[in-house]
Amino acid sequence: MKHEFKEIEPKWQKKWEEAHVFHAENDYTKPKYYALVEFPYPSGQGLHVGHPRSYTALDIVARKRRMQGYNVLYPMGWDAFGLPTENFAIKNHIHPEIVTAQNVAHFKAQLKSLGLSFDWDREINTTDPGYYKWTQWIFLQLFKKGLAYKASMPVNWCTSCKCVLANEEVVEGVCERCGSEVIRKEKSQWMLAITKYANRLIDDLDDVDYIERVKIQQRNWIGRSEGTEVDFTATNGDKLTVYTTRCDTLFGVTYMVISPEHPYLAQWKDQLTNWDAVEDYRQEAARKSDFERGELNKEKTGVRLEGIEAVHPVTGKHIPIFVSDYVLMGYGTGIVMGVPGHDQRDWEFAKKFGLPIIEVVAGGDVTKEAFVAKDDSAVMVNSGFLNGMTVKEAIPAMKKYV
């Protein structure tokens, strides 16, 4: 018997809607279950396969919970603000409010045709003043508490869409949506100081009912580390602050690397005798995404600054400074110290540019590859006053020194 889905499915979907089968009740006698999916951005193209893929998985869970007697809230909404809508509205001379309403209606019709068990009585839209007045209220509270601040940060900028893209939306240097060139651009924007809650975000993962691999992903994403800020000095007197988790390896620093976006470079323009080469490299880096720049296995590139060097805070020796795209301005201080004897990426960079490699923790073979000593009982060598100490002893000793 042929399944006449064009007749059967709309018939029963209409009955479900009329009977409010998927409506979350104000019934406090039932156990509660809240199923939440990411709200889609309602573009003119409509749904793509990624939407029903994730929505169907949780829809199965929501239906099962209803059958088990739970009072299920499974809502749907629209993350409807966006520059692509504004650009479309400008291009086609249609008010963005009208474009958004049309896109939402299209998305909603598609989702309903799939028969997903959303509670449409709980539908929200981020462009509704009744909704965003509360997001604005929340922002004001964050601002009053010093948790919202303005900063200039490098972003991925599509030269055609005229909007900021996530790293995932940049494919081989072009916009995934329109194929136009993407550049790195400094943009003043509002930031939220979520890093002030990093410890709590990690510690409270112990109290939530997530599968373990998700907790591991969250911990890795937050990336808590305990370390020390160390101040080097440039030969022109500017302070070069780096963050390191292994200050015990300070005697092994043979060079420094600065991010292409670091404001020092523009300030040093007239002091650098190879500024043209530095600027060319900065422009090249601006065409890469953070993902491309941060790949561990990519070829190491950079330009040595000519005219300014760094002064080692412990030995007093002058060491070279390079600009390289693997250092990101949004992470740490935008300046890193190179310890090629005990870091694989630093070792590869040093080999590429013929820089000294010094072993300062016994146990490695720096002629072959970097050796990272993780054993607290490993002994310090070639490290001045730290010689003979274990790593565990050397870290607090160097912290006290610097």
CSV table of C-alpha atoms in Angstrom, one decimal:
chain,number,residue,atom,x,y,z
A,1,MET,CA,0.0,0.0,0.0
A,2,LYS,CA,1.4,3.4,-1.0
A,3,HIS,CA,1.9,5.9,1.8
A,4,GLU,CA,0.1,9.1,0.8
A,5,PHE,CA,2.3,11.3,2.9
A,6,LYS,CA,1.0,14.5,1.3
A,7,GLU,CA,-2.4,13.7,2.7
A,8,ILE,CA,-1.7,11.7,5.8
A,9,GLU,CA,1.0,13.9,7.4
A,10,PRO,CA,-0.7,17.3,7.1
A,11,LYS,CA,-3.9,15.7,8.4
A,12,TRP,CA,-2.4,14.5,11.6
A,13,GLN,CA,-0.1,17.5,12.0
A,14,LYS,CA,-3.2,19.7,12.0
A,15,LYS,CA,-4.9,17.5,14.6
A,16,TRP,CA,-1.8,17.6,16.8
A,17,GLU,CA,-1.8,21.4,16.6
A,18,GLU,CA,-5.6,21.7,17.3
A,19,ALA,CA,-5.3,19.4,20.3
A,20,HIS,CA,-2.2,21.1,21.6
A,21,VAL,CA,-0.6,17.7,21.9
A,22,PHE,CA,2.9,19.2,22.4
A,23,HIS,CA,1.9,22.0,24.7
A,24,ALA,CA,3.8,22.3,28.0
A,25,GLU,CA,1.2,22.3,30.7
A,26,ASN,CA,1.1,24.3,34.0
A,27,ASP,CA,0.9,21.0,35.8
A,28,TYR,CA,3.2,20.8,38.7
A,29,THR,CA,2.2,17.2,39.6
A,30,LYS,CA,4.3,15.9,36.7
A,31,PRO,CA,8.1,15.7,36.6
A,32,LYS,CA,9.5,18.4,34.3
A,33,TYR,CA,11.7,18.0,31.3
A,34,TYR,CA,13.2,20.9,29.3
A,35,ALA,CA,14.5,20.0,25.9
A,36,LEU,CA,16.3,23.0,24.1
A,37,VAL,CA,17.9,23.2,20.7
A,38,GLU,CA,19.8,26.0,19.2
A,39,PHE,CA,17.5,28.5,17.6
A,40,PRO,CA,18.2,28.9,13.8
A,41,TYR,CA,19.0,32.1,12.0
A,42,PRO,CA,16.1,32.4,9.5
A,43,SER,CA,17.8,33.1,6.2
A,44,GLY,CA,16.1,33.4,2.8
A,45,GLN,CA,17.5,30.0,1.8
A,46,GLY,CA,15.4,28.1,4.3
A,47,LEU,CA,16.4,25.1,6.3
A,48,HIS,CA,19.5,23.1,5.5
A,49,VAL,CA,20.1,19.4,6.4
A,50,GLY,CA,21.9,20.4,9.7
A,51,HIS,CA,18.7,21.8,11.2
A,52,PRO,CA,16.5,18.7,11.1
A,53,ARG,CA,19.5,16.5,11.9
A,54,SER,CA,19.9,17.9,15.4
A,55,TYR,CA,16.2,18.8,15.9
A,56,THR,CA,15.1,15.2,15.1
A,57,ALA,CA,17.5,13.7,17.6
A,58,LEU,CA,16.1,15.8,20.5
A,59,ASP,CA,12.5,15.5,19.2
A,60,ILE,CA,12.8,11.7,19.8
A,61,VAL,CA,13.9,12.3,23.3
A,62,ALA,CA,11.1,14.8,23.9
A,63,ARG,CA,8.4,12.4,22.6
A,64,LYS,CA,9.8,9.6,24.8
A,65,ARG,CA,9.6,11.8,27.9
A,66,ARG,CA,6.0,12.7,27.1
A,67,MET,CA,5.2,9.0,26.9
A,68,GLN,CA,6.9,8.5,30.2
A,69,GLY,CA,4.6,11.0,31.9
A,70,TYR,CA,6.9,14.1,31.9
A,71,ASN,CA,5.6,17.6,31.4
A,72,VAL,CA,7.9,18.5,28.5
A,73,LEU,CA,8.9,22.0,27.3
A,74,TYR,CA,10.4,21.7,23.8
A,75,PRO,CA,10.3,25.3,22.4
A,76,MET,CA,11.4,26.9,19.2
A,77,GLY,CA,12.5,30.4,18.4
A,78,TRP,CA,14.4,32.5,15.9
A,79,ASP,CA,17.8,34.1,16.3
A,80,ALA,CA,16.7,36.6,13.8
A,81,PHE,CA,19.0,39.6,14.1
A,82,GLY,CA,21.8,39.6,11.5
A,83,LEU,CA,23.7,41.7,9.0
A,84,PRO,CA,23.0,39.3,6.1
A,85,THR,CA,19.3,40.2,6.4
A,86,GLU,CA,20.1,43.9,6.4
A,87,ASN,CA,22.4,43.5,3.4
A,88,PHE,CA,19.6,41.6,1.6
A,89,ALA,CA,17.1,44.3,2.5
A,90,ILE,CA,19.3,47.1,1.3
A,91,LYS,CA,20.1,45.3,-2.0
A,92,ASN,CA,16.4,44.5,-2.7
A,93,HIS,CA,15.0,47.7,-1.2
A,94,ILE,CA,12.8,45.8,1.3
A,95,HIS,CA,12.6,46.8,5.0
A,96,PRO,CA,14.5,44.3,7.1
A,97,GLU,CA,11.5,43.8,9.4
A,98,ILE,CA,9.5,42.5,6.4
A,99,VAL,CA,12.4,40.3,5.2
A,100,THR,CA,12.7,38.8,8.7
A,101,ALA,CA,9.0,38.1,8.9
A,102,GLN,CA,9.0,36.4,5.5
A,103,ASN,CA,12.0,34.3,6.4
A,104,VAL,CA,10.6,33.2,9.8
A,105,ALA,CA,7.3,32.2,8.1
A,106,HIS,CA,9.2,30.1,5.6
A,107,PHE,CA,11.3,28.4,8.3
A,108,LYS,CA,8.3,27.8,10.4
A,109,ALA,CA,6.3,26.2,7.6
A,110,GLN,CA,9.2,23.9,6.8
A,111,LEU,CA,9.7,22.8,10.5
A,112,LYS,CA,5.9,22.2,10.8
A,113,SER,CA,6.0,20.0,7.7
A,114,LEU,CA,8.6,17.8,9.3
A,115,GLY,CA,6.2,17.1,12.2
A,116,LEU,CA,8.6,18.0,14.9
A,117,SER,CA,7.0,18.2,18.4
A,118,PHE,CA,7.8,21.9,19.2
A,119,ASP,CA,5.5,23.8,21.5
A,120,TRP,CA,4.6,26.6,19.2
A,121,ASP,CA,2.8,28.5,22.0
A,122,ARG,CA,6.2,29.2,23.4
A,123,GLU,CA,7.7,30.6,20.2
A,124,ILE,CA,10.1,33.6,20.6
A,125,ASN,CA,11.8,35.9,18.2
A,126,THR,CA,14.9,37.9,19.0
A,127,THR,CA,13.7,40.9,16.9
A,128,ASP,CA,10.5,41.2,19.0
A,129,PRO,CA,10.8,44.3,21.3
A,130,GLY,CA,9.2,42.2,24.1
A,131,TYR,CA,12.1,39.9,23.9
A,132,TYR,CA,15.1,42.1,23.3
A,133,LYS,CA,14.2,44.6,25.9
A,134,TRP,CA,15.3,41.9,28.4
A,135,THR,CA,18.6,41.2,26.6
A,136,GLN,CA,19.2,44.9,26.7
A,137,TRP,CA,18.4,44.9,30.4
A,138,ILE,CA,20.8,42.1,31.0
A,139,PHE,CA,23.5,44.0,29.1
A,140,LEU,CA,23.0,47.0,31.3
A,141,GLN,CA,23.4,44.9,34.4
A,142,LEU,CA,26.6,43.5,33.1
A,143,PHE,CA,27.9,47.0,32.2
A,144,LYS,CA,27.1,48.3,35.7
A,145,LYS,CA,29.1,45.4,37.2
A,146,GLY,CA,32.1,46.1,34.9
A,147,LEU,CA,31.5,42.8,33.0
A,148,ALA,CA,30.8,44.5,29.6
A,149,TYR,CA,33.5,46.6,28.1
A,150,LYS,CA,34.7,47.9,24.7
A,151,ALA,CA,37.9,46.7,23.1
A,152,SER,CA,39.5,46.6,19.7
A,153,MET,CA,39.9,43.1,18.4
A,154,PRO,CA,40.9,41.5,15.1
A,155,VAL,CA,37.9,39.8,13.4
A,156,ASN,CA,37.3,38.0,10.1
A,157,TRP,CA,35.8,40.6,7.8
A,158,CYS,CA,34.0,39.6,4.5
A,159,THR,CA,34.8,42.3,2.0
A,160,SER,CA,31.4,41.6,0.2
A,161,CYS,CA,28.9,40.9,2.9
A,162,LYS,CA,30.5,43.7,5.0
A,163,CYS,CA,30.1,41.6,8.2
A,164,VAL,CA,32.1,39.6,10.7
A,165,LEU,CA,32.4,35.9,10.2
A,166,ALA,CA,33.1,33.1,12.6
A,167,ASN,CA,36.3,31.1,12.0
A,168,GLU,CA,34.1,28.2,10.7
A,169,GLU,CA,32.7,30.4,8.0
A,170,VAL,CA,36.1,31.2,6.5
A,171,VAL,CA,37.2,28.5,4.0
A,172,GLU,CA,40.6,28.8,2.4
A,173,GLY,CA,40.6,32.6,2.9
A,174,VAL,CA,37.1,33.3,1.4
A,175,CYS,CA,33.6,33.7,2.8
A,176,GLU,CA,31.7,30.4,2.9
A,177,ARG,CA,28.5,32.2,2.0
A,178,CYS,CA,29.5,34.4,-1.0
A,179,GLY,CA,33.1,33.3,-1.9
A,180,SER,CA,34.5,36.8,-1.5
A,181,GLU,CA,37.9,37.5,0.1
A,182,VAL,CA,38.0,37.6,3.9
A,183,ILE,CA,40.5,39.8,5.7
A,184,ARG,CA,41.6,40.3,9.3
A,185,LYS,CA,40.3,43.7,10.5
A,186,GLU,CA,40.6,45.6,13.7
A,187,LYS,CA,37.1,46.4,15.0
A,188,SER,CA,36.0,48.1,18.2
A,189,GLN,CA,33.3,46.0,19.8
A,190,TRP,CA,31.6,45.2,23.0
A,191,MET,CA,33.1,42.3,25.0
A,192,LEU,CA,31.8,40.3,27.9
A,193,ALA,CA,34.3,39.4,30.6
A,194,ILE,CA,33.3,35.7,30.9
A,195,THR,CA,36.9,34.9,31.7
A,196,LYS,CA,36.3,36.2,35.2
A,197,TYR,CA,34.0,33.1,35.6
A,198,ALA,CA,36.4,30.6,34.0
A,199,ASN,CA,37.1,28.8,37.2
A,200,ARG,CA,33.5,28.5,38.2
A,201,LEU,CA,32.5,27.4,34.6
A,202,ILE,CA,35.0,24.5,34.9
A,203,ASP,CA,34.4,23.6,38.5
A,204,ASP,CA,30.6,23.6,38.2
A,205,LEU,CA,30.8,21.1,35.3
A,206,ASP,CA,31.1,18.5,38.1
A,207,ASP,CA,27.5,19.3,39.1
A,208,VAL,CA,25.7,19.1,35.7
A,209,ASP,CA,24.2,16.0,34.1
A,210,TYR,CA,26.3,16.0,30.9
A,211,ILE,CA,28.0,13.0,29.2
A,212,GLU,CA,31.7,12.9,30.1
A,213,ARG,CA,33.0,13.6,26.6
A,214,VAL,CA,31.0,16.9,26.5
A,215,LYS,CA,32.5,17.9,29.9
A,216,ILE,CA,36.0,17.2,28.5
A,217,GLN,CA,35.2,19.3,25.5
A,218,GLN,CA,34.0,22.2,27.7
A,219,ARG,CA,37.1,22.0,29.9
A,220,ASN,CA,39.4,22.0,26.9
A,221,TRP,CA,37.5,24.9,25.3
A,222,ILE,CA,37.8,27.0,28.5
A,223,GLY,CA,41.4,26.0,28.7
A,224,ARG,CA,42.3,26.8,32.3
A,225,SER,CA,46.0,27.0,32.9
A,226,GLU,CA,48.1,28.2,35.8
A,227,GLY,CA,51.1,30.2,35.0
A,228,THR,CA,53.1,33.4,35.4
A,229,GLU,CA,53.4,36.7,33.6
A,230,VAL,CA,57.1,37.5,32.8
A,231,ASP,CA,58.3,40.9,31.6
A,232,PHE,CA,61.0,41.1,29.0
A,233,THR,CA,62.2,44.5,27.7
A,234,ALA,CA,62.6,45.7,24.2
A,235,THR,CA,65.9,47.5,23.3
A,236,ASN,CA,63.8,50.6,22.8
A,237,GLY,CA,62.5,50.5,26.4
A,238,ASP,CA,59.0,49.0,25.7
A,239,LYS,CA,57.8,46.3,28.1
A,240,LEU,CA,57.2,42.8,26.5
A,241,THR,CA,54.9,40.8,28.8
A,242,VAL,CA,54.4,37.1,28.1
A,243,TYR,CA,52.3,34.5,29.9
A,244,THR,CA,53.9,31.1,30.5
A,245,THR,CA,53.0,27.9,32.4
A,246,ARG,CA,56.6,26.9,32.6
A,247,CYS,CA,58.6,29.8,34.0
A,248,ASP,CA,61.2,27.2,35.0
A,249,THR,CA,62.4,27.1,31.4
A,250,LEU,CA,63.2,30.8,31.2
A,251,PHE,CA,66.9,30.2,30.7
A,252,GLY,CA,66.0,28.3,27.6
A,253,VAL,CA,64.4,31.3,25.8
A,254,THR,CA,66.3,32.1,22.7
A,255,TYR,CA,63.8,34.3,20.8
A,256,MET,CA,60.4,36.0,21.1
A,257,VAL,CA,57.4,36.1,18.7
A,258,ILE,CA,54.9,38.9,18.4
A,259,SER,CA,51.4,38.7,16.8
A,260,PRO,CA,51.0,40.5,13.5
A,261,GLU,CA,48.1,42.5,15.0
A,262,HIS,CA,50.0,43.7,18.1
A,263,PRO,CA,49.9,47.5,18.3
A,264,TYR,CA,53.6,47.6,19.1
A,265,LEU,CA,54.4,46.9,15.4
A,266,ALA,CA,52.7,50.0,14.2
A,267,GLN,CA,54.4,52.0,17.0
A,268,TRP,CA,57.8,50.7,15.9
A,269,LYS,CA,57.3,51.4,12.2
A,270,ASP,CA,60.0,54.1,12.1
A,271,GLN,CA,62.4,52.1,14.2
A,272,LEU,CA,62.3,48.9,12.1
A,273,THR,CA,64.7,48.9,9.2
A,274,ASN,CA,62.7,46.2,7.4
A,275,TRP,CA,59.3,47.7,7.9
A,276,ASP,CA,58.2,46.9,4.4
A,277,ALA,CA,58.8,43.2,4.9
A,278,VAL,CA,57.0,43.3,8.2
A,279,GLU,CA,54.0,45.1,6.8
A,280,ASP,CA,53.8,42.6,3.8
A,281,TYR,CA,53.7,39.7,6.3
A,282,ARG,CA,51.0,41.4,8.4
A,283,GLN,CA,48.9,41.8,5.3
A,284,GLU,CA,49.4,38.2,4.4
A,285,ALA,CA,48.4,37.1,7.9
A,286,ALA,CA,45.3,39.3,7.7
A,287,ARG,CA,43.9,37.0,5.0
A,288,LYS,CA,44.1,33.9,7.2
A,289,SER,CA,41.6,32.6,9.8
A,290,ASP,CA,42.6,31.8,13.4
A,291,PHE,CA,42.1,28.1,12.5
A,292,GLU,CA,44.6,28.3,9.6
A,293,ARG,CA,47.1,30.3,11.7
A,294,GLY,CA,46.9,28.0,14.7
A,295,GLU,CA,47.4,24.6,13.0
A,296,LEU,CA,50.2,22.8,14.7
A,297,ASN,CA,51.4,21.0,11.5
A,298,LYS,CA,51.5,24.0,9.2
A,299,GLU,CA,54.8,25.4,7.9
A,300,LYS,CA,56.3,27.9,10.2
A,301,THR,CA,56.6,31.4,8.8
A,302,GLY,CA,57.7,34.7,10.1
A,303,VAL,CA,59.9,37.8,9.7
A,304,ARG,CA,62.7,38.8,12.1
A,305,LEU,CA,62.4,42.4,13.3
A,306,GLU,CA,65.5,44.4,12.3
A,307,GLY,CA,66.2,47.4,14.5
A,308,ILE,CA,64.6,46.1,17.8
A,309,GLU,CA,65.5,43.1,19.9
A,310,ALA,CA,64.4,41.8,23.3
A,311,VAL,CA,66.5,41.8,26.5
A,312,HIS,CA,66.3,38.6,28.4
A,313,PRO,CA,65.2,39.3,32.0
A,314,VAL,CA,67.5,36.7,33.6
A,315,THR,CA,70.6,36.6,31.5
A,316,GLY,CA,70.5,40.2,30.1
A,317,LYS,CA,71.4,38.9,26.6
A,318,HIS,CA,69.7,40.4,23.5
A,319,ILE,CA,67.5,37.9,21.7
A,320,PRO,CA,65.7,38.4,18.3
A,321,ILE,CA,62.0,39.2,18.0
A,322,PHE,CA,60.0,37.7,15.1
A,323,VAL,CA,56.5,38.5,13.9
A,324,SER,CA,54.6,35.2,13.1
A,325,ASP,CA,51.0,34.4,12.4
A,326,TYR,CA,50.8,31.5,14.9
A,327,VAL,CA,50.6,34.1,17.7
A,328,LEU,CA,47.1,35.4,18.0
A,329,MET,CA,46.4,38.8,19.6
A,330,GLY,CA,43.2,37.4,21.2
A,331,TYR,CA,45.1,34.9,23.3
A,332,GLY,CA,47.4,35.7,26.2
A,333,THR,CA,49.3,39.0,25.6
A,334,GLY,CA,50.0,38.6,21.9
A,335,ILE,CA,53.6,38.0,22.6
A,336,VAL,CA,55.2,34.6,23.4
A,337,MET,CA,58.7,33.5,24.4
A,338,GLY,CA,60.4,30.8,22.4
A,339,VAL,CA,61.8,27.8,24.3
A,340,PRO,CA,62.8,25.5,21.5
A,341,GLY,CA,64.5,22.9,23.7
A,342,HIS,CA,61.1,22.0,25.4
A,343,ASP,CA,58.3,22.9,23.0
A,344,GLN,CA,57.6,21.2,19.7
A,345,ARG,CA,56.3,24.2,17.8
A,346,ASP,CA,59.2,26.4,19.2
A,347,TRP,CA,61.7,23.7,18.2
A,348,GLU,CA,60.3,23.6,14.6
A,349,PHE,CA,60.4,27.4,14.4
A,350,ALA,CA,64.0,27.5,15.7
A,351,LYS,CA,65.1,24.9,13.2
A,352,LYS,CA,63.4,26.9,10.4
A,353,PHE,CA,65.2,30.1,11.2
A,354,GLY,CA,68.5,28.7,12.5
A,355,LEU,CA,68.0,29.8,16.2
A,356,PRO,CA,69.8,28.4,19.2
A,357,ILE,CA,68.2,25.5,21.0
A,358,ILE,CA,69.1,25.1,24.7
A,359,GLU,CA,68.2,22.1,26.9
A,360,VAL,CA,67.3,23.4,30.4
A,361,VAL,CA,65.5,20.3,31.7
A,362,ALA,CA,67.6,17.2,31.7
A,363,GLY,CA,66.3,14.2,29.8
A,364,GLY,CA,65.8,15.4,26.2
A,365,ASP,CA,67.7,15.3,22.9
A,366,VAL,CA,67.4,18.8,21.5
A,367,THR,CA,69.3,17.7,18.3
A,368,LYS,CA,66.3,15.7,17.2
A,369,GLU,CA,63.1,17.2,18.6
A,370,ALA,CA,61.8,19.2,21.5
A,371,PHE,CA,61.5,17.4,24.8
A,372,VAL,CA,58.8,18.6,27.2
A,373,ALA,CA,59.5,17.4,30.7
A,374,LYS,CA,56.3,16.9,32.6
A,375,ASP,CA,57.9,15.0,35.5
A,376,ASP,CA,58.2,17.3,38.5
A,377,SER,CA,61.3,15.4,39.6
A,378,ALA,CA,63.2,16.2,36.3
A,379,VAL,CA,66.4,18.2,37.1
A,380,MET,CA,67.2,21.7,35.8
A,381,VAL,CA,70.4,22.2,33.7
A,382,ASN,CA,72.0,25.2,31.9
A,383,SER,CA,69.8,27.4,34.1
A,384,GLY,CA,72.1,29.4,36.4
A,385,PHE,CA,70.7,29.6,39.9
A,386,LEU,CA,68.1,26.9,39.1
A,387,ASN,CA,70.7,24.2,38.3
A,388,GLY,CA,70.2,21.0,40.3
A,389,MET,CA,66.7,21.9,41.3
A,390,THR,CA,63.8,19.7,40.3
A,391,VAL,CA,61.1,21.2,38.1
A,392,LYS,CA,58.8,21.3,41.1
A,393,GLU,CA,61.3,23.3,43.0
A,394,ALA,CA,62.4,25.5,40.1
A,395,ILE,CA,58.9,26.9,39.2
A,396,PRO,CA,58.3,28.7,42.5
A,397,ALA,CA,62.0,29.8,42.6
A,398,MET,CA,61.7,31.5,39.2
A,399,LYS,CA,58.3,33.0,40.1
A,400,LYS,CA,59.9,34.7,43.1
A,401,TYR,CA,62.8,35.9,40.9
A,402,VAL,CA,60.8,37.5,38.1
